Amino acid sequence: VPDQYGIQGTWRLYEEGGSPGFGYYVTPIPATPLQHLTFTDKGELRREGERLNNGLFQSPYYRVDSTKAAFVIVFLTTRKDTTGYRAGLTIKGDTLRITPTCYEGCHFGFVRIH
């Protein structure tokens, strides 16, 4: 399957952003220990790193959907899952941003490493 969205490959987590109720804070993530996601051409999601062990990235599969306004990544528990957990997806050059639904906003920033 061609990677029409540009997501396939390995991406290193380099920042997290969120709001504890006032303001929006971005926390840089050091390169070591390595925290990364790998999106395969078979719709599989692999993760490495303690920061990526939360519920959002524990799904072993993914799908990318597009709407007129944006791209959405859907994290799936099985290959046959028809619903999954949806989050916003932005890819610009070698950076990827995943924006889950958060009360006052949040994001995970990644940079392509493979």
CSV table of C-alpha atoms in Angstrom, one decimal:
chain,number,residue,atom,x,y,z
A,1,VAL,CA,0.0,0.0,0.0
A,2,PRO,CA,1.6,3.3,-1.0
A,3,ASP,CA,2.2,5.7,1.9
A,4,GLN,CA,0.0,8.5,0.6
A,5,TYR,CA,0.1,10.4,3.9
A,6,GLY,CA,3.9,10.2,4.5
A,7,ILE,CA,3.5,8.6,8.0
A,8,GLN,CA,5.3,5.3,7.4
A,9,GLY,CA,8.7,5.1,9.1
A,10,THR,CA,10.2,5.7,12.5
A,11,TRP,CA,9.6,8.9,14.5
A,12,ARG,CA,11.4,10.1,17.6
A,13,LEU,CA,9.3,11.9,20.3
A,14,TYR,CA,11.0,15.3,20.8
A,15,GLU,CA,8.3,17.3,22.6
A,16,GLU,CA,5.0,17.1,24.5
A,17,GLY,CA,2.6,20.0,24.9
A,18,GLY,CA,-0.3,20.5,27.2
A,19,SER,CA,-2.1,22.8,29.6
A,20,PRO,CA,-2.5,22.2,33.3
A,21,GLY,CA,-5.4,24.7,33.4
A,22,PHE,CA,-3.5,27.9,32.6
A,23,GLY,CA,-1.2,28.6,29.7
A,24,TYR,CA,0.2,26.0,27.3
A,25,TYR,CA,3.5,24.4,28.1
A,26,VAL,CA,5.8,22.6,25.7
A,27,THR,CA,8.3,20.1,27.3
A,28,PRO,CA,11.3,19.1,25.2
A,29,ILE,CA,12.1,15.4,25.3
A,30,PRO,CA,15.8,14.4,25.2
A,31,ALA,CA,17.0,12.1,22.5
A,32,THR,CA,18.2,9.6,25.1
A,33,PRO,CA,16.7,7.4,26.2
A,34,LEU,CA,15.1,7.0,22.8
A,35,GLN,CA,11.3,7.3,22.6
A,36,HIS,CA,9.9,6.4,19.2
A,37,LEU,CA,7.0,5.2,17.2
A,38,THR,CA,7.3,3.1,14.0
A,39,PHE,CA,4.4,3.1,11.5
A,40,THR,CA,4.6,0.1,9.1
A,41,ASP,CA,3.2,-0.2,5.6
A,42,LYS,CA,0.9,-2.9,7.0
A,43,GLY,CA,-0.9,-0.6,9.4
A,44,GLU,CA,1.1,-1.8,12.4
A,45,LEU,CA,2.3,0.5,15.2
A,46,ARG,CA,5.4,-0.2,17.2
A,47,ARG,CA,6.5,1.8,20.2
A,48,GLU,CA,9.6,2.1,22.3
A,49,GLY,CA,10.1,4.3,25.4
A,50,GLU,CA,8.5,4.9,28.7
A,51,ARG,CA,6.7,8.1,27.6
A,52,LEU,CA,4.9,6.2,24.9
A,53,ASN,CA,3.4,3.6,27.2
A,54,ASN,CA,0.2,5.6,27.8
A,55,GLY,CA,-3.2,4.4,26.5
A,56,LEU,CA,-3.0,6.4,23.3
A,57,PHE,CA,0.0,4.6,21.8
A,58,GLN,CA,-0.6,1.1,23.2
A,59,SER,CA,-2.8,0.1,20.2
A,60,PRO,CA,-0.9,-2.2,17.9
A,61,TYR,CA,-2.5,-0.9,14.7
A,62,TYR,CA,-3.4,2.4,13.1
A,63,ARG,CA,-5.2,3.9,10.1
A,64,VAL,CA,-5.0,7.4,8.6
A,65,ASP,CA,-8.3,9.0,7.5
A,66,SER,CA,-8.7,12.3,5.7
A,67,THR,CA,-11.5,14.8,5.9
A,68,LYS,CA,-11.9,18.0,3.9
A,69,ALA,CA,-10.3,20.0,6.7
A,70,ALA,CA,-7.6,17.7,8.2
A,71,PHE,CA,-6.0,14.3,8.6
A,72,VAL,CA,-6.9,12.0,11.5
A,73,ILE,CA,-5.0,9.0,12.9
A,74,VAL,CA,-7.1,6.2,14.3
A,75,PHE,CA,-5.4,3.9,16.8
A,76,LEU,CA,-6.9,0.4,16.5
A,77,THR,CA,-6.9,-2.5,19.0
A,78,THR,CA,-7.4,-5.1,16.2
A,79,ARG,CA,-7.1,-5.1,12.4
A,80,LYS,CA,-10.9,-5.4,12.2
A,81,ASP,CA,-11.6,-2.6,14.6
A,82,THR,CA,-14.0,-0.2,12.9
A,83,THR,CA,-13.9,2.6,15.6
A,84,GLY,CA,-10.6,3.0,17.4
A,85,TYR,CA,-9.3,6.2,19.2
A,86,ARG,CA,-9.0,9.2,16.9
A,87,ALA,CA,-6.5,12.0,17.1
A,88,GLY,CA,-5.5,14.9,14.9
A,89,LEU,CA,-2.5,14.4,12.6
A,90,THR,CA,-0.2,16.9,11.0
A,91,ILE,CA,2.9,16.1,8.9
A,92,LYS,CA,5.2,18.9,7.8
A,93,GLY,CA,8.5,17.9,6.3
A,94,ASP,CA,10.2,15.6,8.8
A,95,THR,CA,8.0,16.5,11.7
A,96,LEU,CA,4.8,14.9,12.8
A,97,ARG,CA,2.3,16.2,15.4
A,98,ILE,CA,-0.4,14.1,17.0
A,99,THR,CA,-3.1,16.0,18.8
A,100,PRO,CA,-5.4,13.8,20.9
A,101,THR,CA,-8.6,15.2,22.4
A,102,CYS,CA,-7.7,17.0,25.6
A,103,TYR,CA,-9.8,19.4,27.6
A,104,GLU,CA,-7.4,22.4,27.2
A,105,GLY,CA,-5.3,21.1,24.3
A,106,CYS,CA,-2.2,18.8,24.1
A,107,HIS,CA,0.1,17.4,21.5
A,108,PHE,CA,3.0,15.0,20.9
A,109,GLY,CA,5.7,16.2,18.5
A,110,PHE,CA,7.9,13.7,16.6
A,111,VAL,CA,10.8,14.0,14.1
A,112,ARG,CA,11.5,11.4,11.5
A,113,ILE,CA,14.6,9.3,12.1
A,114,HIS,CA,14.0,6.5,9.4
